[in-house]
mmCIF file of C-alpha atoms in Angstrom:
data_model
loop_
_atom_site.group_PDB
_atom_site.id
_atom_site.type_symbol
_atom_site.label_atom_id
_atom_site.label_comp_id
_atom_site.label_asym_id
_atom_site.label_seq_id
_atom_site.Cartn_x
_atom_site.Cartn_y
_atom_site.Cartn_z
ATOM 1 C CA UNK A 1 79.225 -8.133 92.612
ATOM 2 C CA UNK A 2 77.647 -4.911 93.637
ATOM 3 C CA UNK A 3 78.611 -1.633 91.962
ATOM 4 C CA UNK A 4 78.929 1.420 94.200
ATOM 5 C CA UNK A 5 78.562 4.855 92.690
ATOM 6 C CA UNK A 6 80.136 7.981 94.123
ATOM 7 C CA UNK A 7 77.959 9.688 96.595
ATOM 8 C CA UNK A 8 77.525 12.868 94.556
ATOM 9 C CA UNK A 9 76.345 10.895 91.541
ATOM 10 C CA UNK A 10 73.667 8.955 93.295
ATOM 11 C CA UNK A 11 70.267 9.742 91.942
ATOM 12 C CA UNK A 12 68.365 12.045 94.262
ATOM 13 C CA UNK A 13 71.512 13.269 95.999
ATOM 14 C CA UNK A 14 72.261 16.964 95.462
ATOM 15 C CA UNK A 15 74.943 19.218 96.858
ATOM 16 C CA UNK A 16 73.880 22.006 99.139
ATOM 17 C CA UNK A 17 72.937 25.156 97.230
ATOM 18 C CA UNK A 18 75.577 27.889 97.328
ATOM 19 C CA UNK A 19 74.388 31.368 98.125
ATOM 20 C CA UNK A 20 73.953 33.415 95.001
ATOM 21 C CA UNK A 21 76.316 36.332 94.396
ATOM 22 C CA UNK A 22 73.491 38.370 92.923
ATOM 23 C CA UNK A 23 70.988 39.746 95.412
ATOM 24 C CA UNK A 24 67.384 39.010 94.943
ATOM 25 C CA UNK A 25 65.659 42.076 93.491
ATOM 26 C CA UNK A 26 62.786 41.507 95.868
ATOM 27 C CA UNK A 27 65.152 41.761 98.839
ATOM 28 C CA UNK A 28 66.920 44.963 97.804
ATOM 29 C CA UNK A 29 67.017 47.818 100.269
ATOM 30 C CA UNK A 30 64.126 50.160 99.966
ATOM 31 C CA UNK A 31 66.089 53.151 101.334
ATOM 32 C CA UNK A 32 65.103 56.352 99.590
ATOM 33 C CA UNK A 33 67.449 59.081 98.263
ATOM 34 C CA UNK A 34 66.846 61.342 101.252
ATOM 35 C CA UNK A 35 67.729 58.613 103.729
ATOM 36 C CA UNK A 36 70.880 57.780 101.793
ATOM 37 C CA UNK A 37 71.974 61.470 101.895
ATOM 38 C CA UNK A 38 71.358 61.611 105.638
ATOM 39 C CA UNK A 39 73.353 58.454 106.115
ATOM 40 C CA UNK A 40 76.202 59.845 104.044
ATOM 41 C CA UNK A 41 76.192 63.099 106.016
ATOM 42 C CA UNK A 42 76.262 61.230 109.317
ATOM 43 C CA UNK A 43 79.093 59.065 108.040
ATOM 44 C CA UNK A 44 81.118 62.096 107.003
ATOM 45 C CA UNK A 45 80.521 63.692 110.381
ATOM 46 C CA UNK A 46 81.737 60.548 112.143
ATOM 47 C CA UNK A 47 84.854 60.525 109.979
ATOM 48 C CA UNK A 48 85.630 64.163 110.755
ATOM 49 C CA UNK A 49 85.053 63.600 114.453
ATOM 50 C CA UNK A 50 87.298 60.550 114.423
ATOM 51 C CA UNK A 51 90.168 61.983 112.386
ATOM 52 C CA UNK A 52 89.936 65.682 113.363
ATOM 53 C CA UNK A 53 90.618 66.626 109.741
ATOM 54 C CA UNK A 54 87.358 68.396 109.049
ATOM 55 C CA UNK A 55 86.889 72.074 108.438
ATOM 56 C CA UNK A 56 85.528 72.732 111.921
ATOM 57 C CA UNK A 57 88.839 72.776 113.805
ATOM 58 C CA UNK A 58 90.701 75.239 111.533
ATOM 59 C CA UNK A 59 87.668 77.517 111.522
ATOM 60 C CA UNK A 60 87.677 77.671 115.311
ATOM 61 C CA UNK A 61 91.371 78.492 115.298
ATOM 62 C CA UNK A 62 90.857 81.235 112.695
ATOM 63 C CA UNK A 63 88.177 82.868 114.816
ATOM 64 C CA UNK A 64 90.492 82.931 117.822
ATOM 65 C CA UNK A 65 93.446 84.522 116.059
ATOM 66 C CA UNK A 66 92.151 88.153 115.935
ATOM 67 C CA UNK A 67 91.228 87.998 119.621
ATOM 68 C CA UNK A 68 94.906 87.617 120.440
ATOM 69 C CA UNK A 69 96.663 89.069 117.413
ATOM 70 C CA UNK A 70 94.980 92.498 117.288
ATOM 71 C CA UNK A 71 95.574 93.457 120.952
ATOM 72 C CA UNK A 72 99.125 92.153 120.798
ATOM 73 C CA UNK A 73 99.784 94.161 117.621
ATOM 74 C CA UNK A 74 98.344 97.290 119.257
ATOM 75 C CA UNK A 75 100.607 96.904 122.304
ATOM 76 C CA UNK A 76 103.699 96.277 120.189
ATOM 77 C CA UNK A 77 103.033 99.211 117.889
ATOM 78 C CA UNK A 78 102.338 101.540 120.807
ATOM 79 C CA UNK A 79 105.610 100.545 122.438
ATOM 80 C CA UNK A 80 107.463 100.940 119.132
ATOM 81 C CA UNK A 81 106.015 104.430 118.655
ATOM 82 C CA UNK A 82 107.804 105.680 121.772
ATOM 83 C CA UNK A 83 110.880 103.434 121.799
ATOM 84 C CA UNK A 84 111.877 103.032 118.144
ATOM 85 C CA UNK A 85 112.583 106.698 117.144
ATOM 86 C CA UNK A 86 115.284 107.310 119.796
ATOM 87 C CA UNK A 87 116.975 104.077 118.744
ATOM 88 C CA UNK A 88 116.735 104.689 114.996
ATOM 89 C CA UNK A 89 117.393 108.452 115.137
ATOM 90 C CA UNK A 90 119.717 108.956 118.110
ATOM 91 C CA UNK A 91 120.668 112.364 119.401
ATOM 92 C CA UNK A 92 118.884 115.307 120.963
ATOM 93 C CA UNK A 93 117.929 118.829 119.992
ATOM 94 C CA UNK A 94 119.548 120.762 122.821
ATOM 95 C CA UNK A 95 121.853 122.581 120.383
ATOM 96 C CA UNK A 96 118.968 124.040 118.381
ATOM 97 C CA UNK A 97 118.754 127.437 120.191
ATOM 98 C CA UNK A 98 122.480 128.060 119.680
ATOM 99 C CA UNK A 99 122.320 126.938 116.063
ATOM 100 C CA UNK A 100 119.307 129.145 115.476
ATOM 101 C CA UNK A 101 121.068 132.251 116.792
ATOM 102 C CA UNK A 102 123.951 131.570 114.401
ATOM 103 C CA UNK A 103 121.474 131.175 111.560
ATOM 104 C CA UNK A 104 119.550 134.305 112.550
ATOM 105 C CA UNK A 105 122.637 136.480 112.595
ATOM 106 C CA UNK A 106 123.912 135.130 109.246
ATOM 107 C CA UNK A 107 121.255 136.949 107.239
ATOM 108 C CA UNK A 108 120.908 134.052 104.803
ATOM 109 C CA UNK A 109 117.938 131.892 103.929
ATOM 110 C CA UNK A 110 119.839 128.593 103.734
ATOM 111 C CA UNK A 111 120.443 126.734 106.972
ATOM 112 C CA UNK A 112 123.923 126.372 108.386
ATOM 113 C CA UNK A 113 125.350 122.794 108.345
ATOM 114 C CA UNK A 114 124.774 122.330 112.074
ATOM 115 C CA UNK A 115 121.198 123.584 111.918
ATOM 116 C CA UNK A 116 120.494 121.523 108.799
ATOM 117 C CA UNK A 117 121.658 118.426 110.641
ATOM 118 C CA UNK A 118 119.159 119.108 113.446
ATOM 119 C CA UNK A 119 116.341 119.742 110.961
ATOM 120 C CA UNK A 120 117.100 116.480 109.155
ATOM 121 C CA UNK A 121 117.127 114.606 112.424
ATOM 122 C CA UNK A 122 113.748 116.072 113.334
ATOM 123 C CA UNK A 123 112.371 115.057 109.932
ATOM 124 C CA UNK A 124 113.515 111.442 110.291
ATOM 125 C CA UNK A 125 112.239 111.228 113.859
ATOM 126 C CA UNK A 126 108.745 112.261 112.812
ATOM 127 C CA UNK A 127 108.888 110.057 109.709
ATOM 128 C CA UNK A 128 109.539 106.960 111.828
ATOM 129 C CA UNK A 129 106.635 107.852 114.091
ATOM 130 C CA UNK A 130 104.308 108.346 111.120
ATOM 131 C CA UNK A 131 105.223 104.915 109.733
ATOM 132 C CA UNK A 132 104.314 103.380 113.108
ATOM 133 C CA UNK A 133 101.238 105.499 113.812
ATOM 134 C CA UNK A 134 99.487 104.542 110.564
ATOM 135 C CA UNK A 135 99.270 100.781 111.285
ATOM 136 C CA UNK A 136 98.604 101.517 114.969
ATOM 137 C CA UNK A 137 95.552 103.559 114.002
ATOM 138 C CA UNK A 138 94.368 100.809 111.641
ATOM 139 C CA UNK A 139 94.705 98.142 114.343
ATOM 140 C CA UNK A 140 92.808 100.240 116.899
ATOM 141 C CA UNK A 141 89.977 100.860 114.428
ATOM 142 C CA UNK A 142 89.821 97.121 113.742
ATOM 143 C CA UNK A 143 89.650 96.449 117.486
ATOM 144 C CA UNK A 144 86.801 98.927 117.911
ATOM 145 C CA UNK A 145 84.921 97.335 115.036
ATOM 146 C CA UNK A 146 85.403 93.714 116.112
ATOM 147 C CA UNK A 147 85.057 93.775 119.905
ATOM 148 C CA UNK A 148 81.880 95.503 121.026
ATOM 149 C CA UNK A 149 82.696 95.173 124.706
ATOM 150 C CA UNK A 150 85.822 97.334 124.325
ATOM 151 C CA UNK A 151 84.525 99.569 121.547
ATOM 152 C CA UNK A 152 84.531 102.747 123.619
ATOM 153 C CA UNK A 153 88.085 102.222 124.863
ATOM 154 C CA UNK A 154 89.382 101.238 121.432
ATOM 155 C CA UNK A 155 87.669 104.239 119.860
ATOM 156 C CA UNK A 156 89.228 106.627 122.384
ATOM 157 C CA UNK A 157 92.670 105.137 121.756
ATOM 158 C CA UNK A 158 92.088 105.420 118.025
ATOM 159 C CA UNK A 159 91.397 109.142 118.443
ATOM 160 C CA UNK A 160 94.643 109.512 120.408
ATOM 161 C CA UNK A 161 96.507 107.654 117.658
ATOM 162 C CA UNK A 162 94.917 109.933 115.039
ATOM 163 C CA UNK A 163 96.059 113.017 116.981
ATOM 164 C CA UNK A 164 99.591 111.625 117.223
ATOM 165 C CA UNK A 165 99.555 110.864 113.510
ATOM 166 C CA UNK A 166 98.484 114.426 112.672
ATOM 167 C CA UNK A 167 101.189 115.882 114.907
ATOM 168 C CA UNK A 168 103.926 113.812 113.334
ATOM 169 C CA UNK A 169 102.752 114.465 109.788
ATOM 170 C CA UNK A 170 103.180 118.136 110.665
ATOM 171 C CA UNK A 171 106.721 117.360 111.747
ATOM 172 C CA UNK A 172 107.459 115.615 108.444
ATOM 173 C CA UNK A 173 106.080 118.501 106.386
ATOM 174 C CA UNK A 174 107.606 121.262 108.542
ATOM 175 C CA UNK A 175 110.496 119.922 110.647
ATOM 176 C CA UNK A 176 111.990 123.368 111.217
ATOM 177 C CA UNK A 177 108.595 124.696 112.346
ATOM 178 C CA UNK A 178 108.283 121.942 114.954
ATOM 179 C CA UNK A 179 111.655 122.995 116.418
ATOM 180 C CA UNK A 180 110.639 126.635 116.944
ATOM 181 C CA UNK A 181 108.894 125.955 120.299
ATOM 182 C CA UNK A 182 112.331 125.031 121.690
ATOM 183 C CA UNK A 183 113.522 128.615 121.388
ATOM 184 C CA UNK A 184 111.561 130.122 124.288
ATOM 185 C CA UNK A 185 112.793 127.726 126.986
ATOM 186 C CA UNK A 186 116.211 127.170 125.395
ATOM 187 C CA UNK A 187 117.418 130.727 124.859
ATOM 188 C CA UNK A 188 118.884 132.841 127.614
ATOM 189 C CA UNK A 189 116.710 135.751 128.659
ATOM 190 C CA UNK A 190 118.872 138.471 127.012
ATOM 191 C CA UNK A 191 118.986 136.543 123.747
ATOM 192 C CA UNK A 192 115.247 135.921 123.791
ATOM 193 C CA UNK A 193 114.475 139.571 124.494
ATOM 194 C CA UNK A 194 116.763 140.723 121.683
ATOM 195 C CA UNK A 195 115.247 138.217 119.259
ATOM 196 C CA UNK A 196 111.701 139.291 120.094
ATOM 197 C CA UNK A 197 112.606 142.954 119.634
ATOM 198 C CA UNK A 198 114.091 142.303 116.190
ATOM 199 C CA UNK A 199 111.151 140.153 115.105
ATOM 200 C CA UNK A 200 108.644 142.798 116.211
ATOM 201 C CA UNK A 201 110.586 145.507 114.442
ATOM 202 C CA UNK A 202 110.749 143.570 111.167
ATOM 203 C CA UNK A 203 107.074 142.590 111.281
ATOM 204 C CA UNK A 204 106.051 146.140 112.142
ATOM 205 C CA UNK A 205 108.018 147.799 109.335
ATOM 206 C CA UNK A 206 107.438 145.076 106.746
ATOM 207 C CA UNK A 207 111.133 144.534 106.082
ATOM 208 C CA UNK A 208 111.428 140.821 106.780
ATOM 209 C CA UNK A 209 114.852 139.185 106.809
ATOM 210 C CA UNK A 210 115.422 135.873 104.967
ATOM 211 C CA UNK A 211 115.586 133.965 108.267
ATOM 212 C CA UNK A 212 112.307 135.448 109.467
ATOM 213 C CA UNK A 213 110.701 134.675 106.117
ATOM 214 C CA UNK A 214 111.676 131.031 106.511
ATOM 215 C CA UNK A 215 110.256 131.036 110.030
ATOM 216 C CA UNK A 216 106.948 132.481 108.832
ATOM 217 C CA UNK A 217 106.708 130.046 105.930
ATOM 218 C CA UNK A 218 107.368 127.050 108.140
ATOM 219 C CA UNK A 219 104.974 128.303 110.802
ATOM 220 C CA UNK A 220 102.186 128.823 108.255
ATOM 221 C CA UNK A 221 102.832 125.433 106.632
ATOM 222 C CA UNK A 222 102.718 123.730 110.030
ATOM 223 C CA UNK A 223 99.261 125.184 110.804
ATOM 224 C CA UNK A 224 97.941 124.640 107.304
ATOM 225 C CA UNK A 225 98.713 120.930 107.427
ATOM 226 C CA UNK A 226 97.053 120.675 110.817
ATOM 227 C CA UNK A 227 93.928 122.416 109.551
ATOM 228 C CA UNK A 228 93.642 120.067 106.563
ATOM 229 C CA UNK A 229 94.219 116.880 108.555
ATOM 230 C CA UNK A 230 91.862 117.917 111.361
ATOM 231 C CA UNK A 231 89.242 118.719 108.732
ATOM 232 C CA UNK A 232 89.582 115.196 107.339
ATOM 233 C CA UNK A 233 89.302 113.783 110.833
ATOM 234 C CA UNK A 234 86.180 115.846 111.492
ATOM 235 C CA UNK A 235 84.620 114.585 108.263
ATOM 236 C CA UNK A 236 85.344 110.970 109.193
ATOM 237 C CA UNK A 237 83.876 111.457 112.669
ATOM 238 C CA UNK A 238 80.731 113.086 111.273
ATOM 239 C CA UNK A 239 80.249 110.182 108.880
ATOM 240 C CA UNK A 240 80.716 107.733 111.725
ATOM 241 C CA UNK A 241 78.218 109.675 113.835
ATOM 242 C CA UNK A 242 75.583 109.411 111.112
ATOM 243 C CA UNK A 243 76.258 105.690 110.720
ATOM 244 C CA UNK A 244 75.853 104.913 114.427
ATOM 245 C CA UNK A 245 72.751 107.116 114.587
ATOM 246 C CA UNK A 246 71.082 104.966 111.937
ATOM 247 C CA UNK A 247 71.872 101.927 114.042
ATOM 248 C CA UNK A 248 70.287 103.663 117.042
ATOM 249 C CA UNK A 249 73.464 103.806 119.096
ATOM 250 C CA UNK A 250 72.701 107.218 120.594
ATOM 251 C CA UNK A 251 75.577 107.242 123.078
ATOM 252 C CA UNK A 252 78.223 106.528 120.435
ATOM 253 C CA UNK A 253 76.625 109.063 118.147
ATOM 254 C CA UNK A 254 76.897 111.765 120.827
ATOM 255 C CA UNK A 255 80.563 110.999 121.503
ATOM 256 C CA UNK A 256 81.570 111.003 117.855
ATOM 257 C CA UNK A 257 79.624 114.204 117.213
ATOM 258 C CA UNK A 258 81.380 115.950 120.106
ATOM 259 C CA UNK A 259 84.755 114.740 118.833
ATOM 260 C CA UNK A 260 83.936 116.053 115.369
ATOM 261 C CA UNK A 261 82.951 119.431 116.855
ATOM 262 C CA UNK A 262 86.272 119.612 118.739
ATOM 263 C CA UNK A 263 88.147 118.835 115.521
ATOM 264 C CA UNK A 264 86.259 121.594 113.709
ATOM 265 C CA UNK A 265 87.242 124.053 116.466
ATOM 266 C CA UNK A 266 90.885 123.117 115.898
ATOM 267 C CA UNK A 267 90.395 123.636 112.163
ATOM 268 C CA UNK A 268 88.965 127.107 112.727
ATOM 269 C CA UNK A 269 91.828 128.081 115.066
ATOM 270 C CA UNK A 270 94.477 126.968 112.586
ATOM 271 C CA UNK A 271 92.783 128.669 109.646
ATOM 272 C CA UNK A 272 92.759 131.901 111.670
ATOM 273 C CA UNK A 273 96.463 131.502 112.397
ATOM 274 C CA UNK A 274 97.242 130.901 108.724
ATOM 275 C CA UNK A 275 95.331 134.053 107.776
ATOM 276 C CA UNK A 276 97.306 136.161 110.303
ATOM 277 C CA UNK A 277 100.471 134.353 111.483
ATOM 278 C CA UNK A 278 102.330 137.298 113.044
ATOM 279 C CA UNK A 279 100.646 137.303 116.492
ATOM 280 C CA UNK A 280 100.930 133.548 116.773
ATOM 281 C CA UNK A 281 104.630 133.555 115.929
ATOM 282 C CA UNK A 282 105.338 136.244 118.517
ATOM 283 C CA UNK A 283 103.428 134.270 121.148
ATOM 284 C CA UNK A 284 105.424 131.196 120.216
ATOM 285 C CA UNK A 285 108.736 132.993 120.657
ATOM 286 C CA UNK A 286 107.591 134.425 123.980
ATOM 287 C CA UNK A 287 106.678 130.988 125.252
ATOM 288 C CA UNK A 288 102.971 131.808 125.623
ATOM 289 C CA UNK A 289 101.893 129.313 122.954
#
């Protein structure tokens, strides 16, 4: 009888060697730290390109926002500057000459109710425009700073916005003074001639009525505010002129210097008017101003 042993127990028979779970130290990768960093960077780049969740896409969108947002904001604010005040402060000022004659003949300093209503309306109208002109000026300055191709146009529009801002700040500070130019075209010729004669007589003899004193005070305040604000504008333009000169932008330097000189001329004219307001007020009532 012959004994048969299982195949795996036969002497000399071995099972095939299983691959070891532990790598041979001699066969480890010899990749250096620098190569591993490059591989990791390339892998991250592939992941961002595949998923689109990297920081590149939002950054491109952020760069494109000002190119659309700033011009759109400038257009909307410019439209609001001219359209919003009539909607928010409805009504006209055609009754001002008649209300002024009633106030002039009253001999009192306080405004009549009808005239006070017109003055309040003028104040609110200019206040709305100031609140719109301030961000409009800021947006135009940002446009001039960001887009070099349209810097000259944006700078010119910023100067216009600054002039509009100054004019409306004057209206907020002296609303009655900004209504005085309506007297010359609004009064009938006999009324205008009589008013001018009385104003000349009072200014010549030094006996000023309460109504004329209010007119002079408002007229002086109106020009004083303009002188101060134009002086600030001239200082800003001079500083900008020096800055662009250092960057060797001669053309921009010349334009800003000329604008600053024009602002200084306006300052000098208004300071002269404040020092001697009588001739200017008479010219205003005659319609020559």
